[in-house]
XYZ file of C-alpha atoms in Angstrom:
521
model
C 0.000 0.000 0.000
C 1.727 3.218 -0.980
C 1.737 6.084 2.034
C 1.511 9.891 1.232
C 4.960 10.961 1.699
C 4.839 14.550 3.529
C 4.504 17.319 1.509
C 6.888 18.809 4.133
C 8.345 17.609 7.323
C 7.818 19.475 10.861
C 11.356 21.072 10.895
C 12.678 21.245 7.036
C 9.230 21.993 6.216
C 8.383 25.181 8.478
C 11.906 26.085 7.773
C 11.208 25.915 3.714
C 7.950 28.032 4.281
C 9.519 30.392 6.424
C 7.587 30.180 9.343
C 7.650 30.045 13.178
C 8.135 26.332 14.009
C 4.934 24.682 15.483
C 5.575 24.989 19.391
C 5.374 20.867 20.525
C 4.056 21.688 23.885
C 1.736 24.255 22.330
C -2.314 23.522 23.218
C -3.854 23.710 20.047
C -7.801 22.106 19.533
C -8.055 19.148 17.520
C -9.504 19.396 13.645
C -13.396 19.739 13.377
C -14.986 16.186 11.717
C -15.022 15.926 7.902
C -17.914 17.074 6.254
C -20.663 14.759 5.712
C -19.978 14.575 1.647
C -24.060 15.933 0.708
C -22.437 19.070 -0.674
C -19.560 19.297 -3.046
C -16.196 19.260 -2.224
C -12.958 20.285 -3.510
C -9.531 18.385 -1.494
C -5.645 20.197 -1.420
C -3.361 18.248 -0.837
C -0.302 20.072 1.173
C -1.505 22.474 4.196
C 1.615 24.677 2.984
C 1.753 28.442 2.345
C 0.042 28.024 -1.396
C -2.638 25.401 -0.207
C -3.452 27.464 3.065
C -3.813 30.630 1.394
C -5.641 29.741 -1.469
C -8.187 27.733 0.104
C -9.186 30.332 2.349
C -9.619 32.598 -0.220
C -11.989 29.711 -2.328
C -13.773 28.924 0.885
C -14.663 32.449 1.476
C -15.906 33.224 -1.975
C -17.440 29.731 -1.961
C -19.244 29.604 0.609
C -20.978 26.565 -0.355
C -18.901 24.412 -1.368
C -16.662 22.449 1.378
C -12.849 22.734 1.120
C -10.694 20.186 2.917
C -7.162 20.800 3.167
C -4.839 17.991 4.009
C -1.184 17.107 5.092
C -0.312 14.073 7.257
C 1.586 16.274 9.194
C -0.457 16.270 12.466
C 1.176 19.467 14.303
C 0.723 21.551 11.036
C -2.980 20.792 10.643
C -3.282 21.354 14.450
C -1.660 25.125 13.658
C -4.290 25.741 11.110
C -6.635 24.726 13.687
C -5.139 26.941 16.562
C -5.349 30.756 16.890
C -1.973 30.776 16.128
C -1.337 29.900 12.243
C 1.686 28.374 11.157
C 2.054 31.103 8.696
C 1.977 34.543 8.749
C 0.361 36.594 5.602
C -1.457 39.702 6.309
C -5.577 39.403 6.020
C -5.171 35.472 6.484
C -6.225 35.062 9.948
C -9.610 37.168 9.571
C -10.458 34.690 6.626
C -9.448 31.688 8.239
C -11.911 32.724 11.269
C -14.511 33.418 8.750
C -14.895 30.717 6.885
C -12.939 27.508 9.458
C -14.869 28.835 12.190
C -18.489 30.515 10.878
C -20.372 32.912 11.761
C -22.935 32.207 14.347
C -26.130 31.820 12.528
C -25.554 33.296 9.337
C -22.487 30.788 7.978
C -21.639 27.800 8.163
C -17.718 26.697 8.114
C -17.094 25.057 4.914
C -12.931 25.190 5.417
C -11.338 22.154 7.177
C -7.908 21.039 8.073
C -7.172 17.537 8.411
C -4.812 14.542 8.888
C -7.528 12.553 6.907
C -5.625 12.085 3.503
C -7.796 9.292 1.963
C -11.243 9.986 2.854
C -10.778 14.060 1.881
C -9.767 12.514 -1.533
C -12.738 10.188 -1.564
C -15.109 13.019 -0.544
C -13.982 15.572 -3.631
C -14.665 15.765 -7.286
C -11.751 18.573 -7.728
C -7.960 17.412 -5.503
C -5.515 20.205 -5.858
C -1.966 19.350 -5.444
C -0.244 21.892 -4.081
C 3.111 20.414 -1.938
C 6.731 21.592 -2.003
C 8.887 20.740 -5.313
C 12.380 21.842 -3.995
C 15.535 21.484 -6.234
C 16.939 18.393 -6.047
C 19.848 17.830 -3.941
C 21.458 14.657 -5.677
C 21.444 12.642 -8.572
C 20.931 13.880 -12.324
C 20.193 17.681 -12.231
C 21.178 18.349 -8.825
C 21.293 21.754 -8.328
C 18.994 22.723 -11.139
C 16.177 19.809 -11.897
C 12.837 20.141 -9.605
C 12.557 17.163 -7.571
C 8.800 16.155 -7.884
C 8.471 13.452 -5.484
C 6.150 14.885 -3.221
C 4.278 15.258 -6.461
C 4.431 11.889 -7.399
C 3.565 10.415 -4.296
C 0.240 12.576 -4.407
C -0.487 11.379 -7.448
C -0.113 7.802 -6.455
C -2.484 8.841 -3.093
C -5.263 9.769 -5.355
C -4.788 6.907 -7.733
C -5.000 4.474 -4.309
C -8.088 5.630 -3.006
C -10.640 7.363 -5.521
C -13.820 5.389 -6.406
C -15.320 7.938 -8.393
C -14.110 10.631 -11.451
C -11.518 13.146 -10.201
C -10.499 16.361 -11.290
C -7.021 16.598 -10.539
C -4.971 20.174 -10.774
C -1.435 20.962 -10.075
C -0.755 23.908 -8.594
C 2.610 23.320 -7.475
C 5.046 24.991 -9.697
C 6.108 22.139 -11.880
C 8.822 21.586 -14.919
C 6.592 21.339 -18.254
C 5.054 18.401 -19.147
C 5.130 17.183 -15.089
C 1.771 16.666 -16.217
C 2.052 13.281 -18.380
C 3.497 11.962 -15.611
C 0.632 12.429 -13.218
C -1.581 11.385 -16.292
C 0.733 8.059 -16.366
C 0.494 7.363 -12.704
C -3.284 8.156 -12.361
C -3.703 5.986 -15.612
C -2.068 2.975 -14.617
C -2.664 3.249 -10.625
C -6.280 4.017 -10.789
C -8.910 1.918 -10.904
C -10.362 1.472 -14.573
C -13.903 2.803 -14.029
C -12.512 5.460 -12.491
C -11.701 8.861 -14.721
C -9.236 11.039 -14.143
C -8.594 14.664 -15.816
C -5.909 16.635 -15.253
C -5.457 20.293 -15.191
C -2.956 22.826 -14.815
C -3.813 25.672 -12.495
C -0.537 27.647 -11.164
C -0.198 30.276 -8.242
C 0.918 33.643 -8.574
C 1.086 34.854 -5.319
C 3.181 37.006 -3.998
C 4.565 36.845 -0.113
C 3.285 39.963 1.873
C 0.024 39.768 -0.675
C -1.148 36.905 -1.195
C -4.695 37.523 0.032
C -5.207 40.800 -2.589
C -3.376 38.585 -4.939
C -6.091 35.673 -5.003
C -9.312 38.224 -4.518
C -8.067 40.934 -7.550
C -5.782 38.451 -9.393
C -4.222 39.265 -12.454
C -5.040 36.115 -13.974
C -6.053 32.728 -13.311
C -4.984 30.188 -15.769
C -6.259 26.711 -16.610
C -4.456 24.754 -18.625
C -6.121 21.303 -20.226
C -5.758 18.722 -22.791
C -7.270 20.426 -26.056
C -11.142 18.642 -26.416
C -11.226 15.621 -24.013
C -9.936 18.109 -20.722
C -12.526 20.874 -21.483
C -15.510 19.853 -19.407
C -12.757 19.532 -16.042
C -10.937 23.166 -17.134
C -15.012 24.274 -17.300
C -15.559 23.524 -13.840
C -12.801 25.030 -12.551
C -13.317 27.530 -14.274
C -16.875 28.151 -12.754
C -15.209 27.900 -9.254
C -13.301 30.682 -9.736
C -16.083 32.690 -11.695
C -17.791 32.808 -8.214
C -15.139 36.057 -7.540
C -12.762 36.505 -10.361
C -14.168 38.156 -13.571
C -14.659 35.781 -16.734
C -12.167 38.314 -18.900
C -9.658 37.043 -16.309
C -9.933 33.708 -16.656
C -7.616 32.422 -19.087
C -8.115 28.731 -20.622
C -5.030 27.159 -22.572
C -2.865 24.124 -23.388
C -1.559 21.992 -20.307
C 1.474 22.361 -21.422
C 1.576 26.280 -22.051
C 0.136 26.789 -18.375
C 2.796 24.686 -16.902
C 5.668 26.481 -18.696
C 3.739 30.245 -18.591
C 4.101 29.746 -14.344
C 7.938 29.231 -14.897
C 8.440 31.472 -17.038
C 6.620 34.488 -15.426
C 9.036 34.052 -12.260
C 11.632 34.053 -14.450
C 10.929 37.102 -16.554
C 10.639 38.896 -12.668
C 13.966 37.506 -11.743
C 15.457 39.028 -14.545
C 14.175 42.333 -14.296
C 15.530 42.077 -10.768
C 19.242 41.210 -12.051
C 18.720 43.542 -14.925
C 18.671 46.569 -12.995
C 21.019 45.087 -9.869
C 23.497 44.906 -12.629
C 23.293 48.738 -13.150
C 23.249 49.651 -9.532
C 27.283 48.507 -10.399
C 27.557 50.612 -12.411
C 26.208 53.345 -10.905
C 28.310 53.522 -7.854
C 31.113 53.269 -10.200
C 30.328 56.340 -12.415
C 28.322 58.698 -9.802
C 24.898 58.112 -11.828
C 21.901 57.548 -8.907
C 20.253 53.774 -9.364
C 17.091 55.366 -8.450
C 17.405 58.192 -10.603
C 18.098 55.767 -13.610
C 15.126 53.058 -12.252
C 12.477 55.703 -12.930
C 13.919 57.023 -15.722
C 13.567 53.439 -17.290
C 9.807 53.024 -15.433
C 8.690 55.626 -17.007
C 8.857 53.902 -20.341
C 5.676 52.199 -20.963
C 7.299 49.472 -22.817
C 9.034 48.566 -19.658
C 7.274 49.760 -16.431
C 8.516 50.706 -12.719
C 7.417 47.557 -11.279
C 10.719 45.138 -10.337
C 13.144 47.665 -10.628
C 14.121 48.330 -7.676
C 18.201 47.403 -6.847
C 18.979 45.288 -3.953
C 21.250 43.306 -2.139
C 19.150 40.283 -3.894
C 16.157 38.667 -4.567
C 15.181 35.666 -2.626
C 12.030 33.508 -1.066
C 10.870 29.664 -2.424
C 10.804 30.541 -5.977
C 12.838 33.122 -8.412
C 16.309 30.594 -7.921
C 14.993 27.367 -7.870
C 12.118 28.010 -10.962
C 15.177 30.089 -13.215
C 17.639 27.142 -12.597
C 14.442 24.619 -13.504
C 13.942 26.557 -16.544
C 17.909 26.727 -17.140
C 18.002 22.611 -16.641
C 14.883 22.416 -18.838
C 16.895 24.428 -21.790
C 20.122 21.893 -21.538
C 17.557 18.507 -21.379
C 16.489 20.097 -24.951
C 19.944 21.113 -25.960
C 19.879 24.417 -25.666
C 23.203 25.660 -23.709
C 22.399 29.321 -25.236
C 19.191 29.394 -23.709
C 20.236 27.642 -20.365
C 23.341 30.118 -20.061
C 21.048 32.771 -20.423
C 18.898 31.959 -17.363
C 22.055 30.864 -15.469
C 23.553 34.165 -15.277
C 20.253 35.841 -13.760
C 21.187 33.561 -10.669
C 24.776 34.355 -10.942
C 23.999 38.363 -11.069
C 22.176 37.622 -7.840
C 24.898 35.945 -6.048
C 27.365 38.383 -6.809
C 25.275 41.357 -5.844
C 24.895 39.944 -2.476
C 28.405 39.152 -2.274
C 29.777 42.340 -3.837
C 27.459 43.763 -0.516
C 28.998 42.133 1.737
C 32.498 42.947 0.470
C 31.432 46.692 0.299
C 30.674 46.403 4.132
C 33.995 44.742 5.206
C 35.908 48.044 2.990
C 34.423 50.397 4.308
C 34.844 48.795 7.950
C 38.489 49.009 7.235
C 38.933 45.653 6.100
C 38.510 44.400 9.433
C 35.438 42.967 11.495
C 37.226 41.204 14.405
C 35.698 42.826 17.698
C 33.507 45.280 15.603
C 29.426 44.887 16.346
C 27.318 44.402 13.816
C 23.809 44.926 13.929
C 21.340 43.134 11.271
C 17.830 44.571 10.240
C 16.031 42.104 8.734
C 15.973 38.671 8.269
C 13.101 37.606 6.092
C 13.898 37.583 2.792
C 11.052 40.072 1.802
C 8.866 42.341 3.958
C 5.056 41.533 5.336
C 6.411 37.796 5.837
C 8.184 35.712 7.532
C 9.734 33.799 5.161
C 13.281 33.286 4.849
C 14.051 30.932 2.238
C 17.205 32.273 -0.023
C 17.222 35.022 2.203
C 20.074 37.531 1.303
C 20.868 37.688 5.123
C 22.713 34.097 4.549
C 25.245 35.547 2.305
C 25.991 38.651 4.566
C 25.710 36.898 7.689
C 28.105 34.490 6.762
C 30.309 36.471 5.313
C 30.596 38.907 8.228
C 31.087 36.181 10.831
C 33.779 34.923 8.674
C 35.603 38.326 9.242
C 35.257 37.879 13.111
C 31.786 40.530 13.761
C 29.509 40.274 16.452
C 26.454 40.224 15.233
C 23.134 40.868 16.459
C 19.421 40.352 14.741
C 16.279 41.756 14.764
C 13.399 41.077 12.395
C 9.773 41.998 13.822
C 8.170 38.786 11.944
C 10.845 36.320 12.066
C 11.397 33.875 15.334
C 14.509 33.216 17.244
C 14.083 29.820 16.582
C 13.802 30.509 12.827
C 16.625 32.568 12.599
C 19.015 30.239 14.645
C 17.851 27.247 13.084
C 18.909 29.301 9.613
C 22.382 30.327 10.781
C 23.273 26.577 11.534
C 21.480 25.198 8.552
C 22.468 27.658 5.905
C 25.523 29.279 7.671
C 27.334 27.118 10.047
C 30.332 25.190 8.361
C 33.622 24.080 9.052
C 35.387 27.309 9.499
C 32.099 28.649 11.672
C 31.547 26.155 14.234
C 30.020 28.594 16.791
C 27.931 30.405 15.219
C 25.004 30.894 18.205
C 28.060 32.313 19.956
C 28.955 34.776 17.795
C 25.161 35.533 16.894
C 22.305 37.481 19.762
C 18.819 37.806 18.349
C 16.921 40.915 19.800
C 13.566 41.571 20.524
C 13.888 45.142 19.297
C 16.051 47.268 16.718
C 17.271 49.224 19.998
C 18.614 46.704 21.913
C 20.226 45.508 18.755
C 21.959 48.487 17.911
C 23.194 49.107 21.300
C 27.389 49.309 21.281
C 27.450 48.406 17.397
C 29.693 50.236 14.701
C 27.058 49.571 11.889
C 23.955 48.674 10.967
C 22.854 46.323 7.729
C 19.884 46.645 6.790
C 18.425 43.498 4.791
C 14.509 43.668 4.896
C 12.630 46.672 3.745
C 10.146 46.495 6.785
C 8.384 49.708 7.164
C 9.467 50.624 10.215
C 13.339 51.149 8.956
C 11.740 53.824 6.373
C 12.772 57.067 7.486
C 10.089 58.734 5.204
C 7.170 57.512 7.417
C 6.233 59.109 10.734
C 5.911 55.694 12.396
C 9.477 54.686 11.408
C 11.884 53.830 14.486
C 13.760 56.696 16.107
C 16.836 57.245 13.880
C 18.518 59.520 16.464
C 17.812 56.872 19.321
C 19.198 54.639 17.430
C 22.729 56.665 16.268
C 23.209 57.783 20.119
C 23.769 54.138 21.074
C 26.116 53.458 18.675
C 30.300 53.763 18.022
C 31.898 56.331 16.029
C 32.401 56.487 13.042
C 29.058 54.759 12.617
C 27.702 53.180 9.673
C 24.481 52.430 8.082
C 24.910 49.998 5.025
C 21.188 50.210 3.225
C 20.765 46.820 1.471
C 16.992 48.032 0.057
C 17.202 51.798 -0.492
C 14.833 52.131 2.212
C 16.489 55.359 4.021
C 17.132 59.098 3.223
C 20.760 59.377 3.260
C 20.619 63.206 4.509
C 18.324 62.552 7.564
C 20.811 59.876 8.957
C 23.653 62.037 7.829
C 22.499 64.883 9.915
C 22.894 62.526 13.054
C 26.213 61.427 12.452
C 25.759 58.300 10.683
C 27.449 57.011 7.519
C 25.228 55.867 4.915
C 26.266 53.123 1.848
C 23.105 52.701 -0.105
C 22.787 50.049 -3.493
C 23.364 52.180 -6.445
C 24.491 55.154 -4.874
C 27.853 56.566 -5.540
C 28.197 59.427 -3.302
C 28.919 57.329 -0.338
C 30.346 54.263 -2.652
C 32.994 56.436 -4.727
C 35.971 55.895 -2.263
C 37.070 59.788 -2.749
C 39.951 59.635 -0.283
C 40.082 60.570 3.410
C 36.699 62.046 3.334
C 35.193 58.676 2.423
C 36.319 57.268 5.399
């Protein structure tokens, strides 16, 4: 009998979602019963950031229709059941109220989280895969190739147990043509009165908006085989009718939808190396990054949005779906193409790396007994996700140097972050890590005694344009002269934090990056 491999275990999988680990000793209720299958029903399998979220949204604008999300991971499900979700993702708890809990009289729940794998599956006409399809780690295309086992295994779940026709939709990002493989399993697993379509029906949500992403989305795409797949893409279709306008509702080949997912996160990434590569050369020739970024926005060919330089881009997908794409190009033979999408990852690394460098120059070359403090762990803002988070380039680099470091993020845990550093940063020539490493439960405390501050998040709150920011001059009394602030997001007003005394290095900025002798330092 095949078992449902996790979509995610307890402690890689929080970790690769970027969320506060599930508590052990934390009291959280048990999941409500299963719904009593008179009403239809639509089953995700994977209670991960992309299944939680979007069934939420579905069960909200659904209200009746029943949506069962399901992980055999018991302490995840029990999170989703708590009052304290196991991810964070701003207008996501109100929803999850609404619809898991009802409202007194006037709704009934229709959103459920449960361990129950098999009789969820038996109980729907649409599943939804959604589970994690990391990059593999060994074998042919390490490195590069999506490793769809979690996939798989699904596939072989809903081949085991369904009795009656099944609608089955990825919506895990997948390579193209993933989906003749699920046909293949269904086909040959399943029972042979038993139907199975198969759809293609990718996210595009992004971290910090994911709720305004699936109520006003761009687009929603179905992908299907051409004729015998258009009654399935039909009802999905209808599902999402319920909220999402018909013009944006986009029906194509499986096979398009599958590679139009990829691609899209790919085309972002770019934009996102495009212009880090010309914050390079704008500290080298005195030209302003964000002088040149709206220069180029304004262009209605090309548009402001993604062009914004960095230290990096990170989270779950821009690295591992442009290498997918970039191991995709070489299976076909196409080094050209595969180079091409290599060096948007390569841009990204040395960005982040060429930050890091510019912080141990201007420190005089030297970090050993200097304090550094970190702002920002998460990779992006409104989340606590830190998957390819820049902060494990710049972290590990300054430890190598000797700093004291200390961290504050306002979303990210302790736990996460230290679990992180000895994951992502501990090696051989960083043994103790924790030791050279204090987390802090405020940017104060953190900046206390320190010679500079990093700032790696653009959290609101560092923003020295908004009244609600953090006190800038609290911060520069507490710390040692000359004093630095090294702005990995362009999130401050160099002249403010120059009136206090403080240093600033900004991305893309070559007033403070032009090393124009003594008075640079």
């Amino acid at each position: 009998m095949t078992t449902l491999q996790p979509a995610i275990s307890l402690q890689r999988g929080m970790q690769e979602h970027g969320q506060n680990i599930v508590s052990e000793e934390m009291a959280v209720p048990g999941p409500k019963n299963l719904p009593d299958g008179s009403r239809k029903s639509v089953c995700c399998i994977g209670a991960g950031y992309v299944g939680g979220s979007t069934c939420t949204v579905m069960a909200n604008k659904v209200p009746d229709v029943d949506f069962l999300v399901v992980d055999i991971d018991s302490r995840r499900i029990n999170a989703w059941n708590s009052d304290d979700l196991p991810i964070f993702e701003p207008g996501l708890e109100a929803m999850v109220r609404t619809a898991r809990d009802g409202i007194n009289c006037t709704r009934k729940p229709n959103l459920y989280f449960s361990t129950e794998v098999d009789r969820s599956i038996q109980l729907s006409d649409i599943i939804l895969i959604s589970v994690n399809t990391p990059t593999k780690l060994a074998g042919l295309g390490a490195g590069k190739a999506c490793d769809l086992k979690y996939v798989e295994s699904a596939a072989r779940k809903i081949a085991e147990v369904s009795t009656t026709d099944k609608i089955v939709v990825e919506k895990s990002t997948v390579p193209c043509r993933t989906a003749d493989s699920v046909r293949e399993i269904l086909r040959v697993n399943g029972r042979s009165n038993v139907r199975f379509d198969v759809l293609s029906n990718p996210e595009f949500l992004a971290e910090g908006t994911a709720i305004s992403d699936l109520l006003k989305p761009d687009r929603v795409l179905v992908g299907s085989i051409a004729g015998e797949g258009m009654a399935a893409a039909n009802a999905l279709v209808d599902l999402y009718a319920r909220w999402v306008p018909r013009e944006k509702l986009v029906t194509m080949n499986l096979w398009s939808s599958e590679l139009a997912k990829i691609a899209a996160n790919c085309m972002l990434a770019q934009r996102i190396s495009s212009i880090n590569s010309l914050s390079a050369v704008c500290e080298a020739t005195g030209a302003s990054i964000k002088e040149v970024s709206h220069a180029i926005g304004l262009d209605q060919r090309i548009g402001s949005k993604m062009l914004r330089s960095s230290v990096g881009f990170g989270g779950s997908c821009f690295k591992k779906d442009v290498l997918s794409l970039a191991y995709l190009a070489e299976t076909l033979h196409l080094p050209e193409v595969a180079n091409y999408w290599t060096s948007v990852v390569e841009i990204n690394e040395w960005q982040k790396k060429r930050f890091a460098k510019r912080i141990i120059d201007r420190l005089h070359n030297t970090l050993v007994n200097k304090k550094v403090a970190i702002f920002g762990f998460a990779y992006k803002k409104d989340t606590g996700d830190t998957r390819e988070s820049a902060a494990f380039t710049i972290v590990r680099s300054l430890l190598a140097e000797g700093a004291q470091l200390t961290i504050y993020d306002p979303q990210v845990s302790e736990r996460q972050i230290l679990q992180d550093l000895k994951t992502y940063v501990q090696s051989r020539d960083l043994l103790d890590v924790e030791d050279m490493v204090r987390v802090c439960p405020t940017p104060y405390e953190a900046c206390a005694g320190v010679h500079a501050v990093v700032i790696l998040t653009e959290w609101d709150e560092f923003r020295t344009s908004r009244a609600d920011s953090v006190d800038w001059q609290r911060l520069a009394s507490g710390m040692v002269r000359p004093a630095f602030v090294f702005d990995g997001r362009n999130v401050v007003e160099a002249n403010k934090l120059e009136r206090l005394g403080l240093r600033v290095e900004s991305i893309g900025n070559a007033d403070s990056a032009l090393y124009l002798g003594s008075e640079a330092l």
